[in-house]
mmCIF file of C-alpha atoms in Angstrom:
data_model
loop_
_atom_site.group_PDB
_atom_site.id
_atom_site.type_symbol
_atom_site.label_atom_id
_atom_site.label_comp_id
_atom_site.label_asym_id
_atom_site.label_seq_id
_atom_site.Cartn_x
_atom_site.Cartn_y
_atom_site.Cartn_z
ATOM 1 C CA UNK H 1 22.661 -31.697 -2.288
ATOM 2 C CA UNK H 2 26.406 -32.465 -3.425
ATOM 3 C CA UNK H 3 26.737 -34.989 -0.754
ATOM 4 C CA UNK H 4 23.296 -36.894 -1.101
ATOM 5 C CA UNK H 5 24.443 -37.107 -5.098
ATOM 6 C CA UNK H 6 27.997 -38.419 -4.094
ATOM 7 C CA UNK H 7 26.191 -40.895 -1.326
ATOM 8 C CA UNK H 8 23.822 -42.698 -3.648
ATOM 9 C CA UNK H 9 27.110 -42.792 -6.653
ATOM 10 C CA UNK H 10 28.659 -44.474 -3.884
ATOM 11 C CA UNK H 11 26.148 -47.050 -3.433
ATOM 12 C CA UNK H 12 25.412 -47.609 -6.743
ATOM 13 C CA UNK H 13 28.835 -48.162 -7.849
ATOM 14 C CA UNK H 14 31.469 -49.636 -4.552
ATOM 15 C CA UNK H 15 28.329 -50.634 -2.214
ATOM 16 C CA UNK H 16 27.620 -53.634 -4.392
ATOM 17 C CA UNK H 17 26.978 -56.973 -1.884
ATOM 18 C CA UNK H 18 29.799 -58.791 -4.595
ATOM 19 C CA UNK H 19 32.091 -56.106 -4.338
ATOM 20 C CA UNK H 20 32.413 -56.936 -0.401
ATOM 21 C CA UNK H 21 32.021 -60.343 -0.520
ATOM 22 C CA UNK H 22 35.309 -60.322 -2.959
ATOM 23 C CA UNK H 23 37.019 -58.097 -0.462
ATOM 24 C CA UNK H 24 35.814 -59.920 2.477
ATOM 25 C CA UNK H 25 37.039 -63.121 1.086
ATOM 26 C CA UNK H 26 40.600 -62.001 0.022
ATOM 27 C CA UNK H 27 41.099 -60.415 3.225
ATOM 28 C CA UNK H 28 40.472 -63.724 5.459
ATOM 29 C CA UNK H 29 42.329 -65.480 2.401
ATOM 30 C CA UNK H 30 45.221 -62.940 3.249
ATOM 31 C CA UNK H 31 45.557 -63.618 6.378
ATOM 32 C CA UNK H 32 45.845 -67.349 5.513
ATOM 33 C CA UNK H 33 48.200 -66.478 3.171
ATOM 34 C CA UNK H 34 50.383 -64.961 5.629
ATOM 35 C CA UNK H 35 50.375 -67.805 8.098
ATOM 36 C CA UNK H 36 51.776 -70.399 5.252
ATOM 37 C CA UNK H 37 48.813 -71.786 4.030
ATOM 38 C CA UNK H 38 48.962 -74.054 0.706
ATOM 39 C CA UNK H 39 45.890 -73.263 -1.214
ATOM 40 C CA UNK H 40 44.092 -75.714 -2.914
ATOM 41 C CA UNK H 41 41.368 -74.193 -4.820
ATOM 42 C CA UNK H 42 42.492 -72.751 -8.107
ATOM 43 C CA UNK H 43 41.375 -69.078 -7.051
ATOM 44 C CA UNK H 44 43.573 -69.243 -3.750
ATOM 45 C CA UNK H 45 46.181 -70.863 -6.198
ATOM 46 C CA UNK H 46 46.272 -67.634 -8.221
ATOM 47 C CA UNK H 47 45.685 -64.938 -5.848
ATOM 48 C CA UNK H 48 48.479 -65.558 -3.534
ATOM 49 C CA UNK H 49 51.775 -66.598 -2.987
ATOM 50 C CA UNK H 50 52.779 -70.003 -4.295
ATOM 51 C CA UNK H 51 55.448 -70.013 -1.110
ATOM 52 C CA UNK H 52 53.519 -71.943 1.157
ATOM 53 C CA UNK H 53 54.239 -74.229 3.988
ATOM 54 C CA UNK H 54 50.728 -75.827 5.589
ATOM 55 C CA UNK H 55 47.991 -76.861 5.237
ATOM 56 C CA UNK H 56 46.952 -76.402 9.079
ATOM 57 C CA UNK H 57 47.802 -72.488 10.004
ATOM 58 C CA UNK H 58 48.134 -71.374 12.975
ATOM 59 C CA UNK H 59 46.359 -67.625 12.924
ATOM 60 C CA UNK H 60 47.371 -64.915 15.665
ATOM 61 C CA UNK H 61 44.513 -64.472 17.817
ATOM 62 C CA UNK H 62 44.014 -60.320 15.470
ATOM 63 C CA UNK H 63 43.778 -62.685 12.669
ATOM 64 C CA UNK H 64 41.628 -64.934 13.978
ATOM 65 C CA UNK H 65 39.074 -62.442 14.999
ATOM 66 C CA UNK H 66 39.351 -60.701 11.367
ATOM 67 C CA UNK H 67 38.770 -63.657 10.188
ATOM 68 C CA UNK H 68 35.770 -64.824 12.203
ATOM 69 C CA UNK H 69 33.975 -61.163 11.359
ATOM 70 C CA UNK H 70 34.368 -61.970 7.623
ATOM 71 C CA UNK H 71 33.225 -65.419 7.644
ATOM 72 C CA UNK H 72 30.072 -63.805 9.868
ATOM 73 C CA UNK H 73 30.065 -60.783 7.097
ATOM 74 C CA UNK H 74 29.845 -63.278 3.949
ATOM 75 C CA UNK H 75 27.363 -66.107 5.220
ATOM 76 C CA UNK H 76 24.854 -62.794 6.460
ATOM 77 C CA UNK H 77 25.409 -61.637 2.813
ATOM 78 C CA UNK H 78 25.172 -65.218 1.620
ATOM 79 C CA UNK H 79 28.383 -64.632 -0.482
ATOM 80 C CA UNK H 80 28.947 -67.301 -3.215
ATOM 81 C CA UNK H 81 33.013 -67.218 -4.628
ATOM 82 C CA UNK H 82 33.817 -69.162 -7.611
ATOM 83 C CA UNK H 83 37.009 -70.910 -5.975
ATOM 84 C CA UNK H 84 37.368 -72.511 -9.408
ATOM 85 C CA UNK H 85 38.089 -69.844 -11.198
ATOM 86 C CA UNK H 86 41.383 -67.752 -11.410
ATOM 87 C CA UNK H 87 40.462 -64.263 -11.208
ATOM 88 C CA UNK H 88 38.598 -61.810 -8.355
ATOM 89 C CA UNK H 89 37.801 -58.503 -8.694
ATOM 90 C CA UNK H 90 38.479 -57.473 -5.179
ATOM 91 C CA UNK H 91 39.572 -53.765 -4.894
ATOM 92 C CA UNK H 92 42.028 -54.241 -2.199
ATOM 93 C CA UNK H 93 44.308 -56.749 -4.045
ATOM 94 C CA UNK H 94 47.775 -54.955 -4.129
ATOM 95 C CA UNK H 95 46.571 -52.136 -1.676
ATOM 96 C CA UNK H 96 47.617 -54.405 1.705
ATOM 97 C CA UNK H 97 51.436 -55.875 0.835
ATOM 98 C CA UNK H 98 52.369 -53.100 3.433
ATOM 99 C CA UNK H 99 49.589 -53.230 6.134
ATOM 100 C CA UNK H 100 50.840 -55.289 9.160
ATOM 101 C CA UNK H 101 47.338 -55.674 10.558
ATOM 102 C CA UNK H 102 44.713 -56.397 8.440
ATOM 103 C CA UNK H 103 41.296 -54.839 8.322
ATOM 104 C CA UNK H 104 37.750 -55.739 9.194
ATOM 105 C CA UNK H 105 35.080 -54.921 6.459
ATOM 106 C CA UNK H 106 31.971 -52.715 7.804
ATOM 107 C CA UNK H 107 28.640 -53.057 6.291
ATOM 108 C CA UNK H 108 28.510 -49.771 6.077
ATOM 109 C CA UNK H 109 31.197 -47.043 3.819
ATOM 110 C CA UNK H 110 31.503 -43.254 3.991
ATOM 111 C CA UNK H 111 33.872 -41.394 2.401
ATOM 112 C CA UNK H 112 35.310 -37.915 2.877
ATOM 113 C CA UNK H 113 35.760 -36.068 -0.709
ATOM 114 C CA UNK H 114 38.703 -33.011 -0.895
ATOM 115 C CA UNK H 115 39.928 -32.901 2.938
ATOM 116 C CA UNK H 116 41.394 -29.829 3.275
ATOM 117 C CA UNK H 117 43.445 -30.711 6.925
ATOM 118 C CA UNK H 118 46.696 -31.355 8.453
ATOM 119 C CA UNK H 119 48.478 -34.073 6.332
ATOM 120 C CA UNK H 120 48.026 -36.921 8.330
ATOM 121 C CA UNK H 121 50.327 -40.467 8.466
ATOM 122 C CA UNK H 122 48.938 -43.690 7.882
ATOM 123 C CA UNK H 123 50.482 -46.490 9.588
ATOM 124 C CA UNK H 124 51.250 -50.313 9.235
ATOM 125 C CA UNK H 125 49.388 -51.219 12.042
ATOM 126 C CA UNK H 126 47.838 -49.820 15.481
ATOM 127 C CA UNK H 127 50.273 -48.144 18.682
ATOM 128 C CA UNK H 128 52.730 -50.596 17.623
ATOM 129 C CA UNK H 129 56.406 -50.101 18.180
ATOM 130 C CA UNK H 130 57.640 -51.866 14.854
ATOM 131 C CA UNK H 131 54.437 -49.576 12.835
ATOM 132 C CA UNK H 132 55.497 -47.791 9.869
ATOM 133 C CA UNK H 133 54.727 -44.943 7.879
ATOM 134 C CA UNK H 134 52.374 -46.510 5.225
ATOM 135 C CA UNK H 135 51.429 -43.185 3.675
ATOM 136 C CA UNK H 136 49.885 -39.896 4.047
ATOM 137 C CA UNK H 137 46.571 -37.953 3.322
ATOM 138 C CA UNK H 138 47.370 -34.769 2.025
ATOM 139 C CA UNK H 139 45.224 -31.669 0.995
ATOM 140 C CA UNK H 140 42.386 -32.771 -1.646
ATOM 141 C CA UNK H 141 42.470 -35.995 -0.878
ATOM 142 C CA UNK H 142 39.295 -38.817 -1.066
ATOM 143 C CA UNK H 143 39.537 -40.658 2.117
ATOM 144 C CA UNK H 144 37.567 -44.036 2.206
ATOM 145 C CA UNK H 145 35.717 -45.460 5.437
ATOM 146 C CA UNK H 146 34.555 -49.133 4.752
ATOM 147 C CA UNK H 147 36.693 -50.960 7.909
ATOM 148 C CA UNK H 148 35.793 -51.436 11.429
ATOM 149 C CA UNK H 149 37.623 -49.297 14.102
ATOM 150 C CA UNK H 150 39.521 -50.848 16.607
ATOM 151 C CA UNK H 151 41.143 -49.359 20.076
ATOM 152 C CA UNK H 152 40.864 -45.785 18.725
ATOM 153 C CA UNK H 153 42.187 -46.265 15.841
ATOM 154 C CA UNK H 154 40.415 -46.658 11.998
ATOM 155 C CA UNK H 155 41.843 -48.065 8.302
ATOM 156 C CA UNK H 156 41.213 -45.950 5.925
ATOM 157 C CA UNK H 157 41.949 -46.169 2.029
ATOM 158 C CA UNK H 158 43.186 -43.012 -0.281
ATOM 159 C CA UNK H 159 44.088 -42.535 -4.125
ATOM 160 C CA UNK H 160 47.581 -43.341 -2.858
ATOM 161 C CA UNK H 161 47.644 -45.755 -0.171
ATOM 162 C CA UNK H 162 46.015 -47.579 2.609
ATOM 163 C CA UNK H 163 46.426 -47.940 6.495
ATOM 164 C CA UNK H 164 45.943 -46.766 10.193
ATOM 165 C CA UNK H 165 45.463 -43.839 11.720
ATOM 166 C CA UNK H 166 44.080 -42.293 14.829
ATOM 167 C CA UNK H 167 40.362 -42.078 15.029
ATOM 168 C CA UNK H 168 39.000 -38.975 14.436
ATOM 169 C CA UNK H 169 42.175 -37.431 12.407
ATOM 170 C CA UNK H 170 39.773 -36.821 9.635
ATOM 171 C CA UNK H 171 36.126 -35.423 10.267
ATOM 172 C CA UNK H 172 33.817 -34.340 8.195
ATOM 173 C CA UNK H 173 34.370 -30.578 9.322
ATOM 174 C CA UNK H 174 37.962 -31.597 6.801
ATOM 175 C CA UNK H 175 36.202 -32.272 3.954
ATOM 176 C CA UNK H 176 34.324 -30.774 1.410
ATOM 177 C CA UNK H 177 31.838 -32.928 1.187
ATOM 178 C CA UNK H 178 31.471 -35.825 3.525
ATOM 179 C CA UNK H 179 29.232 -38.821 2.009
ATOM 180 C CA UNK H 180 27.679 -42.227 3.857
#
């Protein structure tokens, strides 16, 4: 009963189709971002950084991908962003200055409420040589499942941080209740 409560406060409240479309576009925005791109639009103008150095990025072929499954996620959501304005209320805005390798949005979220494992590391990107510790989910911890996996490996958000780790680390046999 606790975890069919928790699954539809879930849906009511982070399941919203504007809540992903907002995530979904500042994640392909990120990317952008990343590779230099000069923003036009007054949104991109105030989201990110005003260092920019194109206007034609070139995206690494992760980035591209990410970026292909979003633009697939919004137009199947028909997601409408107000590019005029200055302000979106995506959740992952400051969460993502340390990830290396950006996530792709699922249609689908779960999340795994007091996980009583092993503390285990999050990481800046997947089996990468130059990852780093991003941070850790410890005892009592909410762990967040909204992102595609990818080569065995899953990003995952807490209370304290964001990032990769391997799939499976957390079940729902960790958890105390297990919702989505």
């Amino acid at each position: 009963m606790k975890a069919l409560v928790l699954t539809a406060a879930l849906t009511c409240t982070a399941g919203t189709a504007s809540a992903l479309c907002e995530d979904a576009w500042y994640l392909r925005n990120m990317a952008f971002d990343r590779a230099g791109y000069c923003f036009g639009s007054a949104l991109g103008k105030s989201v990110f950084s005003a260092e920019c150095s194109t206007k034609s990025p070139s995206l690494n072929d992760w980035d591209q991908r990410m970026v292909s499954a979003h633009k697939q996620l919004e137009a199947s959501y028909s997601c409408k962003i107000n590019t005029k304005g200055r302000h979106l209320a995506s959740s992952l805005i400051g969460k993502l200055d340390d990830v290396d390798l950006l996530p792709t949005l699922s249609q689908f979220e779960s999340s795994c409420v007091g996980y009583t494992g092993a503390p285990v590391t999050l990481t800046s990107g997947i089996g990468m040589r130059d990852s780093y510790p991003t941070g850790t989910i410890q005892g009592g911890a909410t762990v967040h499942f909204r992102f595609e996996p990818w080569g065995g490996f899953e990003f995952v958000e807490t209370e304290t941080g964001t990032g990769w780790m391997p799939e499976g680390s957390v079940s729902p046999d960790d958890c105390t209740a297990f919702a989505g």
